[in-house]
Coordinates of C-alpha atoms in Angstrom, one line a residue:
X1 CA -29.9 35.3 -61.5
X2 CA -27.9 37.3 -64.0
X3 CA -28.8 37.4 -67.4
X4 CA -28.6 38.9 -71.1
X5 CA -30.8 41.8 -71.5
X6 CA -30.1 42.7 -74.9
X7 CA -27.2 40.6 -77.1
X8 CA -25.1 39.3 -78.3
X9 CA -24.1 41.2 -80.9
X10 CA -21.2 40.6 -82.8
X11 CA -19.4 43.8 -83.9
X12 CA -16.1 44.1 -84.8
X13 CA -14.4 41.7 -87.0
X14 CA -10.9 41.1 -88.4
X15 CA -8.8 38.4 -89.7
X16 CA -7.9 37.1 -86.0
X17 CA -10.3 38.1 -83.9
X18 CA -14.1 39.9 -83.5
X19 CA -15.6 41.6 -80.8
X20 CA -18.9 40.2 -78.5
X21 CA -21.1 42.8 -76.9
X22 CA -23.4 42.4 -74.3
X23 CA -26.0 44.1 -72.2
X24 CA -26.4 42.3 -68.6
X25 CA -29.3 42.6 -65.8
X26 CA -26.7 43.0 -63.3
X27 CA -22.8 43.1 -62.8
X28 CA -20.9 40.0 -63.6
X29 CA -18.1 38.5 -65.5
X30 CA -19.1 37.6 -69.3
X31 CA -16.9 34.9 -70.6
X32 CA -16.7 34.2 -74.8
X33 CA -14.5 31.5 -76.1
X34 CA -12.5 31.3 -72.8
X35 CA -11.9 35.0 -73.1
X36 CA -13.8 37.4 -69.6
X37 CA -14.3 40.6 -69.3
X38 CA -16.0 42.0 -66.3
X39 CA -18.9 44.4 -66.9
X40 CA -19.1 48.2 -66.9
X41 CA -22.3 50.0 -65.2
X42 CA -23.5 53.3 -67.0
X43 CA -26.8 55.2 -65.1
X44 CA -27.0 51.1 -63.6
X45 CA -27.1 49.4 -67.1
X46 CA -24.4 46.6 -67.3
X47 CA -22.4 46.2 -70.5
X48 CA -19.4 44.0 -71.9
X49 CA -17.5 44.0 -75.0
X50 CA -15.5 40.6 -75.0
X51 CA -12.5 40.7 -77.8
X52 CA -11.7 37.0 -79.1
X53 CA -8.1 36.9 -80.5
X54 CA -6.3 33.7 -81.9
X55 CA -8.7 33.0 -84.7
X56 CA -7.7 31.6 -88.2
X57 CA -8.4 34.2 -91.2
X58 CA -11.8 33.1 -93.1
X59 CA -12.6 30.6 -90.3
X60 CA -15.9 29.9 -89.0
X61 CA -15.9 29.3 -84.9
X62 CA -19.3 28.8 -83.0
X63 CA -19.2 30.1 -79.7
X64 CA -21.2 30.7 -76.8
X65 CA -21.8 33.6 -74.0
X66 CA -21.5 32.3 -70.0
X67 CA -22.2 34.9 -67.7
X68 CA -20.3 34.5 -64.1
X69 CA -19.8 31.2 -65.6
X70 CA -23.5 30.2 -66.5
X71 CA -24.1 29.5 -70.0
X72 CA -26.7 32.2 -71.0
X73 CA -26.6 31.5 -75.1
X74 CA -27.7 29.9 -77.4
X75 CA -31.0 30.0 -75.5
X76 CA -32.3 26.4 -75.2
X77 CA -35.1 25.7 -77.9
X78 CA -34.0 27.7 -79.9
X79 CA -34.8 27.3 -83.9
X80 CA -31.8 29.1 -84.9
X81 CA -28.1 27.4 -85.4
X82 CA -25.1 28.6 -82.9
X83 CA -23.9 31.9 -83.7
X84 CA -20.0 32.3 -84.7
X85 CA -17.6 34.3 -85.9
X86 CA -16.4 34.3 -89.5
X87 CA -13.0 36.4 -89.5
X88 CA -12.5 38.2 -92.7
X89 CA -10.3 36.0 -95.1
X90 CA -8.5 38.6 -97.3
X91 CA -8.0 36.7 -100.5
X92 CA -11.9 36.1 -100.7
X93 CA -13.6 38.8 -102.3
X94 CA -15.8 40.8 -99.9
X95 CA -19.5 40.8 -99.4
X96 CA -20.8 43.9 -97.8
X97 CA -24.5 43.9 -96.9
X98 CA -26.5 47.5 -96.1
X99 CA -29.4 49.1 -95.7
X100 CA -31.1 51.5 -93.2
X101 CA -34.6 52.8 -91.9
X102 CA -35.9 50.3 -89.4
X103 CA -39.0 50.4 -87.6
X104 CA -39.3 47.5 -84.9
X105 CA -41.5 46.5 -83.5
X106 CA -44.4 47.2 -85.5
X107 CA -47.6 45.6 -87.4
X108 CA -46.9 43.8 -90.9
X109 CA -50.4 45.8 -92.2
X110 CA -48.3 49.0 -91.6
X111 CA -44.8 49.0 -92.5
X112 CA -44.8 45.3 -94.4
X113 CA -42.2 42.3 -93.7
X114 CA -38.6 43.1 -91.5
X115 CA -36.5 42.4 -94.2
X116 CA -33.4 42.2 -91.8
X117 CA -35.7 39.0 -89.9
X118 CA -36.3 37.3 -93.5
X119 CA -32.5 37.9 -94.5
X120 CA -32.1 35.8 -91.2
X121 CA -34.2 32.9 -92.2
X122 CA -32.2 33.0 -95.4
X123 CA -29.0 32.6 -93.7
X124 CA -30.3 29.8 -91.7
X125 CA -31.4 27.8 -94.5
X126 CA -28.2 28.0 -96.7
X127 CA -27.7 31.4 -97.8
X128 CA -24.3 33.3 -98.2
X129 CA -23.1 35.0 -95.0
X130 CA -21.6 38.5 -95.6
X131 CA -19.0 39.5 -94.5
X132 CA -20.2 42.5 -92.5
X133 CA -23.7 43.8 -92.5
X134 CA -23.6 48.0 -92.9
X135 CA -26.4 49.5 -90.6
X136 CA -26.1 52.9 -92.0
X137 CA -28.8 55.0 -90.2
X138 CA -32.4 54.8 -88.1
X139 CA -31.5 51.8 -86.2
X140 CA -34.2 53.3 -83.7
X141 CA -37.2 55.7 -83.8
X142 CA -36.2 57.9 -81.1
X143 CA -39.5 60.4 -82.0
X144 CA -42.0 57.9 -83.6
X145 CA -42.1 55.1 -80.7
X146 CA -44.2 52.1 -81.2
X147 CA -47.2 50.6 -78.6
X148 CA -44.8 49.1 -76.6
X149 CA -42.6 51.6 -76.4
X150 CA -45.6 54.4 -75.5
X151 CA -46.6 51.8 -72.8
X152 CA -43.2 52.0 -70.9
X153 CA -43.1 56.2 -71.1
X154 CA -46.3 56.0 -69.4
X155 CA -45.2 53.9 -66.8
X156 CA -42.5 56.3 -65.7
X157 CA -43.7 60.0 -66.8
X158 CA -46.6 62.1 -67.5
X159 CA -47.1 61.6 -71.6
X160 CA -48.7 64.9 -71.3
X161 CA -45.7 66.9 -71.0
X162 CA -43.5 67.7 -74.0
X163 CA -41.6 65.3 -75.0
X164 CA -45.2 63.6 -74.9
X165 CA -44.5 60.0 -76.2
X166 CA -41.3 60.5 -77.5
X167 CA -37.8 59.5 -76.2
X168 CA -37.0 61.6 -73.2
X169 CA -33.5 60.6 -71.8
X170 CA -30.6 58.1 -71.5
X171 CA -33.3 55.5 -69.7
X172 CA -35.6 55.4 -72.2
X173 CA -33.1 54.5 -75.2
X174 CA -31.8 51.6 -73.2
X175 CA -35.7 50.1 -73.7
X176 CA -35.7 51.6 -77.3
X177 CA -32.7 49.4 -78.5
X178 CA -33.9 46.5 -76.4
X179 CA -37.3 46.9 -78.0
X180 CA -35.7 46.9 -81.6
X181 CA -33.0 44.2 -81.3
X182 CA -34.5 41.7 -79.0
X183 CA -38.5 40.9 -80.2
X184 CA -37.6 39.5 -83.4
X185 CA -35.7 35.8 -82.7
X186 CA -34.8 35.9 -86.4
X187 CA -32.9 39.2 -85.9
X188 CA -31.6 38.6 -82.2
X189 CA -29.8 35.5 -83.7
X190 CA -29.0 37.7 -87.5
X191 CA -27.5 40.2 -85.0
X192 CA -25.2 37.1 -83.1
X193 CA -23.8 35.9 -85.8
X194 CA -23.3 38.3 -88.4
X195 CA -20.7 41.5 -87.9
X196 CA -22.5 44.7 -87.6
X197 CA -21.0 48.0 -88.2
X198 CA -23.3 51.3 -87.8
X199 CA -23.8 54.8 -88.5
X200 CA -26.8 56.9 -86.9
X201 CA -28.9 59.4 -88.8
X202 CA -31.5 61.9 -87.5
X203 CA -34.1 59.7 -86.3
X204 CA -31.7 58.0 -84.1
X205 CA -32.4 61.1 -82.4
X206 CA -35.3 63.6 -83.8
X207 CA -36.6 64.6 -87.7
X208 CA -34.5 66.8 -89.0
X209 CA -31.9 66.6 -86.4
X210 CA -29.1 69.2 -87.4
X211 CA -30.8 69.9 -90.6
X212 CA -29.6 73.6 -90.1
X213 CA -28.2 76.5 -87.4
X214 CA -31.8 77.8 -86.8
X215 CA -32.7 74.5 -86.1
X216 CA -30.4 74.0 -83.8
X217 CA -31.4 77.3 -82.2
X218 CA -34.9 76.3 -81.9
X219 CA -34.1 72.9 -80.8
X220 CA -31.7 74.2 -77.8
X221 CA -34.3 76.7 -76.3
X222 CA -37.3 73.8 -75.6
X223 CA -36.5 72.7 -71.6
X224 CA -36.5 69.0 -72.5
X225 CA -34.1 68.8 -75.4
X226 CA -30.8 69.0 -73.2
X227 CA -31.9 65.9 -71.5
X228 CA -32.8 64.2 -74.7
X229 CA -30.0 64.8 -76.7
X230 CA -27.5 64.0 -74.2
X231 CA -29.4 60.7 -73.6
X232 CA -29.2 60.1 -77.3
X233 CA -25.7 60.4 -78.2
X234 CA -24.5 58.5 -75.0
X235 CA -26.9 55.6 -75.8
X236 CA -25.2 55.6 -79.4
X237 CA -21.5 55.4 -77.9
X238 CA -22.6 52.2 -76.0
X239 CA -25.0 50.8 -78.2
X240 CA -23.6 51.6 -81.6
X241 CA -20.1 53.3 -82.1
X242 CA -18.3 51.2 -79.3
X243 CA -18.9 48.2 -81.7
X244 CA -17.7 50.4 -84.6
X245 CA -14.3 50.2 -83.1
X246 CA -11.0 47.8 -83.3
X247 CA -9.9 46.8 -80.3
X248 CA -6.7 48.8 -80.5
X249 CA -8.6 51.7 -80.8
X250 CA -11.1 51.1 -77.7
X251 CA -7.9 50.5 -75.6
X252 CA -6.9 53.8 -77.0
X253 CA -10.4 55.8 -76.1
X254 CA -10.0 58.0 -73.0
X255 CA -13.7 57.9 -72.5
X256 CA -14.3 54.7 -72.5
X257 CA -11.3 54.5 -69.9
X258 CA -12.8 56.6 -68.1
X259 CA -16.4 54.9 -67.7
X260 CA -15.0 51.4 -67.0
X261 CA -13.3 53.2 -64.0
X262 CA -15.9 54.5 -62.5
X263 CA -18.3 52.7 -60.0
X264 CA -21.1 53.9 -62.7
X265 CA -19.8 55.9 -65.6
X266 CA -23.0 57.5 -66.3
X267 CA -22.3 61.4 -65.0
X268 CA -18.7 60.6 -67.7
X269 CA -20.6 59.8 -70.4
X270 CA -22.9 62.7 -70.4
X271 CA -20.5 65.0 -70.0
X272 CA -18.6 63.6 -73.3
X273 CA -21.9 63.4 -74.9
X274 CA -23.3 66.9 -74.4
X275 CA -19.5 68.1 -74.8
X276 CA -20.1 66.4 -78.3
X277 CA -23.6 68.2 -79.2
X278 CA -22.1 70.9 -78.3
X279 CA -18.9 70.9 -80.1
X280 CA -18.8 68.4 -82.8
X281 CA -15.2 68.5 -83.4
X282 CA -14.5 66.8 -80.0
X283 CA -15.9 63.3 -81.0
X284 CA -15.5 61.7 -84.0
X285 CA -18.1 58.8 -85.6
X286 CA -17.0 57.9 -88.5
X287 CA -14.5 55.2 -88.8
X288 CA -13.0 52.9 -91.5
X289 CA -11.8 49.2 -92.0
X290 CA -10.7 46.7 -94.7
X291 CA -12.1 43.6 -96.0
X292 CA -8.9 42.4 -98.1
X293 CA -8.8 44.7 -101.0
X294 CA -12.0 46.4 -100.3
X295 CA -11.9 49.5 -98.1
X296 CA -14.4 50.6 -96.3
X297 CA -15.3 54.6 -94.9
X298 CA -18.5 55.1 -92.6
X299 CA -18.9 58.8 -92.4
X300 CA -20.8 60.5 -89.9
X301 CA -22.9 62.6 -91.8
X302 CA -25.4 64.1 -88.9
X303 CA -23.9 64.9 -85.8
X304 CA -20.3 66.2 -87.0
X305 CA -22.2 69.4 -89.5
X306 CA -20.9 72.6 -89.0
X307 CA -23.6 75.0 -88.5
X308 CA -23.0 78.3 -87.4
X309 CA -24.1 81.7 -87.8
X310 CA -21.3 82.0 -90.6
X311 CA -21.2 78.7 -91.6
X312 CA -22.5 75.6 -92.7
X313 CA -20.9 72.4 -93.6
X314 CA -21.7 68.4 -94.2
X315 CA -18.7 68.1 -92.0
X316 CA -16.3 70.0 -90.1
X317 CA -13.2 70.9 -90.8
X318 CA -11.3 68.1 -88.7
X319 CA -13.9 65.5 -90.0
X320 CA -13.6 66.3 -93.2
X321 CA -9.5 66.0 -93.2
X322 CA -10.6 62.5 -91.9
X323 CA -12.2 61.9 -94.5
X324 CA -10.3 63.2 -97.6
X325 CA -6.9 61.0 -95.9
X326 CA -9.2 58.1 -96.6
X327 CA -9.9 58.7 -100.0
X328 CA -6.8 57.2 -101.5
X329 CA -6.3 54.4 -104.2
X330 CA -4.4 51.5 -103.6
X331 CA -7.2 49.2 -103.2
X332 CA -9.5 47.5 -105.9
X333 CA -12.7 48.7 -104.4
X334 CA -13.5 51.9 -102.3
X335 CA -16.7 51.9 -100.4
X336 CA -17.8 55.2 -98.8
X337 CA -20.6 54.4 -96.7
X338 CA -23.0 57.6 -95.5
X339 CA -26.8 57.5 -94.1
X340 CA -27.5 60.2 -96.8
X341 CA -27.4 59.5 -100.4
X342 CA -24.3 61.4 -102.1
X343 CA -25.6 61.1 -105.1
X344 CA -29.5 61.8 -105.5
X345 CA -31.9 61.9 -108.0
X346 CA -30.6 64.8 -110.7
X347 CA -34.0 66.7 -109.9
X348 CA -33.5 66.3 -106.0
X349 CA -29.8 67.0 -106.4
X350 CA -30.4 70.9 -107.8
X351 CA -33.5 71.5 -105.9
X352 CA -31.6 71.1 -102.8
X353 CA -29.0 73.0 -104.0
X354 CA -31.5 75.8 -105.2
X355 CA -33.2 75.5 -101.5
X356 CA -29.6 76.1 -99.9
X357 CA -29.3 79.7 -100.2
X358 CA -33.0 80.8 -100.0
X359 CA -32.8 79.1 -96.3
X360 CA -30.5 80.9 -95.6
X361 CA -31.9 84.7 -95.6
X362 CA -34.0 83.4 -92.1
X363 CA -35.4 81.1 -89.7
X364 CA -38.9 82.0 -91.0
X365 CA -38.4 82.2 -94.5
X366 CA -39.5 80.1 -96.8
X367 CA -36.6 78.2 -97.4
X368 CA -36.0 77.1 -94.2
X369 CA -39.8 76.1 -93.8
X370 CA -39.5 74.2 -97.2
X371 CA -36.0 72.8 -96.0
X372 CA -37.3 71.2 -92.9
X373 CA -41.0 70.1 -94.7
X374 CA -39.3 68.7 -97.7
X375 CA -36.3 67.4 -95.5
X376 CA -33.8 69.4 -98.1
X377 CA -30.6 68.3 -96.0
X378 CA -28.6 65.9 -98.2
X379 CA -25.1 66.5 -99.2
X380 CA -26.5 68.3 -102.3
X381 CA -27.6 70.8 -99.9
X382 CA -24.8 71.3 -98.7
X383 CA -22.8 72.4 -101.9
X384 CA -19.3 73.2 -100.9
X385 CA -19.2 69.7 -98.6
X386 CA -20.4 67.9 -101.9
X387 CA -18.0 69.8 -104.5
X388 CA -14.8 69.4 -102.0
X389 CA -15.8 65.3 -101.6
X390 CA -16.9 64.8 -105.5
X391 CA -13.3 66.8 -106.9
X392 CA -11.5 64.4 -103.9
X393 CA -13.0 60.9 -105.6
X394 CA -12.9 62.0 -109.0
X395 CA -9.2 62.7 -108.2
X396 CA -8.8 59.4 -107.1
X397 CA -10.7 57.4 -109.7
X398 CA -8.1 59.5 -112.1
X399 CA -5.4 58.0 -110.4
X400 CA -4.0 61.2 -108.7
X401 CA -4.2 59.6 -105.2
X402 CA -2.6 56.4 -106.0
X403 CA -3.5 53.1 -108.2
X404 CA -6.8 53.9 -109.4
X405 CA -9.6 51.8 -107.6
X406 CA -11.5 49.3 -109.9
X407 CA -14.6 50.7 -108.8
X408 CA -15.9 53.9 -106.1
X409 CA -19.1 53.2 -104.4
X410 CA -21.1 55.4 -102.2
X411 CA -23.5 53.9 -100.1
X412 CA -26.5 55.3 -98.8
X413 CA -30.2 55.1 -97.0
X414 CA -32.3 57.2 -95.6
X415 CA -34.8 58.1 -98.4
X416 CA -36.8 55.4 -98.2
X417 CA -36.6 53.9 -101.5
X418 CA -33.4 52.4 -103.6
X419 CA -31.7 52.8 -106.4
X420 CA -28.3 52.5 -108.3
X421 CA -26.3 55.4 -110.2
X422 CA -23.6 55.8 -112.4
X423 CA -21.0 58.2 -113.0
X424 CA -21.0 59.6 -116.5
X425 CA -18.3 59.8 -118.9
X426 CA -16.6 56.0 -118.3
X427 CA -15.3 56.9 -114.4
X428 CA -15.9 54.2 -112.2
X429 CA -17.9 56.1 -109.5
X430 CA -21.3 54.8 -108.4
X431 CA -24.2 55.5 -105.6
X432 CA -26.3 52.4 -104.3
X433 CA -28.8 53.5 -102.1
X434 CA -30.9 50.6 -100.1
X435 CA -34.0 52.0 -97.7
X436 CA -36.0 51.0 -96.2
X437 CA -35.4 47.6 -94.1
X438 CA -39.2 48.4 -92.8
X439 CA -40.3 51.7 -93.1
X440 CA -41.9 52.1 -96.4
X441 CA -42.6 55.5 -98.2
X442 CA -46.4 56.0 -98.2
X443 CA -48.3 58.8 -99.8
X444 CA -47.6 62.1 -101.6
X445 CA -43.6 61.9 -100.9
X446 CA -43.7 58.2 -102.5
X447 CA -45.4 60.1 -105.7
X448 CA -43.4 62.9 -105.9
X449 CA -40.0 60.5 -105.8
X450 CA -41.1 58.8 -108.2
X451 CA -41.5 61.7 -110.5
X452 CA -38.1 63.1 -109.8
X453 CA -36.6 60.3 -110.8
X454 CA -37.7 61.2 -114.2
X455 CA -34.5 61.6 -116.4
X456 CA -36.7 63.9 -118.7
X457 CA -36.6 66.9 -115.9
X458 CA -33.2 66.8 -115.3
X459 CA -32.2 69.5 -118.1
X460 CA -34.9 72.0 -116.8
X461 CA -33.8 70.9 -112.8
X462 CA -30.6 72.6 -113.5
X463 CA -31.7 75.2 -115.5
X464 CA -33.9 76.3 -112.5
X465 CA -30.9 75.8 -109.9
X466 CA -29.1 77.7 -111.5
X467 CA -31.1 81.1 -110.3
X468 CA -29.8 80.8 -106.8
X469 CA -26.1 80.4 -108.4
X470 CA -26.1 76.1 -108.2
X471 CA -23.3 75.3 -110.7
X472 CA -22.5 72.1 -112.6
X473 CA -21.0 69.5 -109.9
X474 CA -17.6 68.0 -110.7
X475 CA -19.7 65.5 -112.9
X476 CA -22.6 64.1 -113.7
X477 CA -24.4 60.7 -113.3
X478 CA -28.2 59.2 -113.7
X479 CA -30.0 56.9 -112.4
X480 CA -29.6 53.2 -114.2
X481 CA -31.8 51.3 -111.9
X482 CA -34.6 51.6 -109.5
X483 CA -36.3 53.7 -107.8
X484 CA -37.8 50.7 -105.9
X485 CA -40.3 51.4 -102.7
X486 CA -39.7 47.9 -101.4
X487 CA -38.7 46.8 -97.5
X488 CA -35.3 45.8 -98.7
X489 CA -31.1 45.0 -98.0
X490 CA -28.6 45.0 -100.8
X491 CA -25.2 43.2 -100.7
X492 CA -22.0 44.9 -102.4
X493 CA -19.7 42.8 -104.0
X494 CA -16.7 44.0 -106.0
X495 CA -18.5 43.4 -109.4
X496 CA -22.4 43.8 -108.7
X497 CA -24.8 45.4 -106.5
X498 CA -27.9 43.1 -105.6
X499 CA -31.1 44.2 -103.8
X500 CA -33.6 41.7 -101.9
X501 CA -36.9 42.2 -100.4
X502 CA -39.2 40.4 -98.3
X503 CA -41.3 37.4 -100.4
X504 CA -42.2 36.0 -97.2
X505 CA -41.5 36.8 -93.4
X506 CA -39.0 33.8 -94.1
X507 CA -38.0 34.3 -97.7
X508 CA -36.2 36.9 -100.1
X509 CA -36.4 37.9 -103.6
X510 CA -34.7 39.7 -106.3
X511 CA -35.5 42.7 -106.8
X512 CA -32.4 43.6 -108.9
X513 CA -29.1 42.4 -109.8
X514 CA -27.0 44.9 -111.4
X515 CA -23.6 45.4 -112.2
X516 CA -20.7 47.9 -110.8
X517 CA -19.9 48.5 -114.7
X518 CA -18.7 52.7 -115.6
X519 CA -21.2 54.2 -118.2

């Protein structure tokens, strides 16, 4: 009998409509609010995405998933009320949940309370529903796989052999994501009912995943990384970015065309997706939408780098003339959502922009070494991507691209702890940064953050940049708030940034409430 192996997830959501997607045990037709869609196979997994049209803007509609007919979910007993759909009401003022950094499944004793299941439990009881939920980065451990995880590699390949117990292929990623999304009730139902919208980051695939050209070198010489990459970027583009999309723009996607008409569009999708490693100009991740007068830009900053022999960019150049069109006013917030923090700690900010350069005389140097040990890869470290995207939003919080935005926010993760940051000198540019959902910084790196956040070395930070040439950026900003080395998930409104963690495995707290207020 045919049933849900993973889902649903609601993804996509607009004023009239939202998108359902599904993973299936078999082929079938998957029905959602009287609207089917027959299911497409890739290497013999079954998948739907179901677009609902017709809705009324900032309506709430429960619905239900029937497979061939068969009603499949809510599952019966279940704890948890029906999921629906809240479309996007556009004179409401938007609520933009994030975070990033999720290990699941693991042990409480070692990476604390899931704050994404307690955020759950919150809704259920009476909380206020976002409007979407911002998964920027590290949905999955691709290279740090749990028990569970471990015990399915061994059933189908000698551990052994590199990749040992890490993710291996296309296969192996389907149980990944199912592992992740599907153990937790409290965040099977959180991912039903609430719109997701997601961005990968390196451990989505491996540490230090385009950190750099030699790394990329290194990483294309081992026998098994073909295999691996190609099986990570084409579970992304059915498990994350197809989600990402409009339904306009999936109707427009060639590739997805061409998997739906294939009897199994597996062979398809890895040729796209190693096409994609390959040449990172031929796929593009990031994506934006609009919440009323809030805009919203995901940008992809991992997989679309530029790393050559001659150069090395954040993004390149076709991504990033995506991403400066974007950057326009008009709009009373502007949201620019990347896995990696724009704006760091001062003292992080100039020592990766001190590492650039010295990485750069060789694969064996130093600099490289302490690039890839310190994970130096931000967009600090990347200094002419940063000074091109900083000059861009200053111009546009100056007005020069249109009616000045009440506030700029950039929106990050991946560092493992969170904080807020303003722009100096009264412009209306922030950075809140929310990581970990469960994945907390342990250690010698937790110490060492916490000691760069230190205003007081800020001065001699860029004093010391400054002898591998680091100028001043475009301007300055400090840190206001935080750090904080909690499990947490922070909510954007236009006026405030609030953080929660985990009280209990059913209960949030505070951790801060701050305002989006210029210095």
């Amino acid at each position: 009998m045919t049933g849900l192996v993973l889902g649903p997830l609601l993804r996509w959501v607009g004023e009239h409509g939202a998108t359902v997607w599904v993973e299936t045990s078999e082929s079938c037709e998957v029905t959602v609010l009287g609207r089917t869609e027959p299911t497409f196979a890739v290497h013999g997994h079954h998948y739907a995405l179901v677009d609902v049209d017709g809705l009324e803007p900032g309506s709430t509609t429960p619905y239900e998933v029937h497979l061939d007919g068969r009603r499949v979910w809510p599952e019966a007993g279940t704890e948890f009320p029906p999921s629906a759909i809240r479309t996007v009401d556009p004179a409401r003022p938007s609520a933009v949940a994030f975070g990033s950094c999720r290990v699941a499944p693991a042990a409480t004793e070692t990476h604390g309370i899931d704050a994404l299941s307690a955020f759950a439990h919150e809704l259920k009881n009476g909380a206020a529903f976002p409007d979407v939920l911002l998964m920027i980065g590290d949905q999955v451990y691709a290279d740090g796989t749990g028990d569970r995880m471990k015990a399915f590699i061994r059933g189908r390949r000698d551990i052994t052999v590199p990749p040992g117990d890490e993710i291996a292929d296309f296969e192996e990623y389907t149980e990944l994501y199912r592992l992740a999304w599907t153990t937790d009730p409290a965040v099977r139902w959180l991912l039903s009912t609430v719109p997701t919208r997601s961005v990968f980051d390196d451990h989505d695939v491996r540490d230090d995943w385009n950190t750099s050209y030699s790394w990329r070198q290194s990483m294309d010489a081992l026998p098994w990384w073909r295999r691996r990459i190609v099986g990570g970027i084409g579970a992304y583009w059915v498990y994350q970015h197809l989600g990402n999309l409009s339904p306009e723009e999936r109707r427009a996607d060639k590739i997805l065309a061409a998997v739906r008409g294939a009897a199994d569009g597996g062979a398809v999708l890895d040729e796209f997706a190693d096409l994609a490693d390959r040449e990172p100009a031929t796929a593009r991740w990031s994506f934006r939408f609009d919440l009323g007068r809030t805009r919203v830009v995901v940008v992809d900053s991992r997989a679309s780098r530029l790393l050559t022999a001659d150069r090395r960019a954040m993004l390149d150049d076709a991504e990033h003339a995506w991403l400066d069109r974007q950057l326009t006013g008009g709009v009373d917030q502007l949201l620019i959502a990347s896995s990696l923090p724009f704006l760091l700690p001062p003292v992080i900010h100039y020592a990766e922009a001190w590492n650039e350069p010295l990485a750069a005389r060789g694969a064996d140097g130093f600099g490289e070494k302490l690039r890839r040990y310190a994970d130096l890869e931000h967009w600090a470290a990347f200094r002419a991507s940063f000074a091109k995207v900083a000059e861009a939003v200053v111009e546009v919080a100056r007005g020069g691209r249109g009616v000045p935005p009440k506030t700029i926010a950039f929106l990050g993760g991946d560092i493992h702890y969170s904080y807020l940051a303003k722009a100096r000198g009264g412009l209306p540019i922030f950075q809140a940064v929310c990581s970990p959902f469960r994945n907390p910084l342990n250690g010698p790196f937790k110490w060492a953050n916490r000691i760069a956040c230190l205003r007081v070395l800020n001065g001699p930070a860029r004093l010391f940049a400054r002898t591998t040439g680091v100028r001043r950026p475009p301007f300055s900003w400090r840190l206001t708030d935080g750090p904080w080395f909690h499990n947490a998930i922070a909510t954007v409104t236009p006026d405030s940034v609030v953080w929660h963690t985990p009280k209990t495995g059913t209960a949030l707290r505070v951790l801060r409430s701050a305002p989006l207020t210029p210095n």
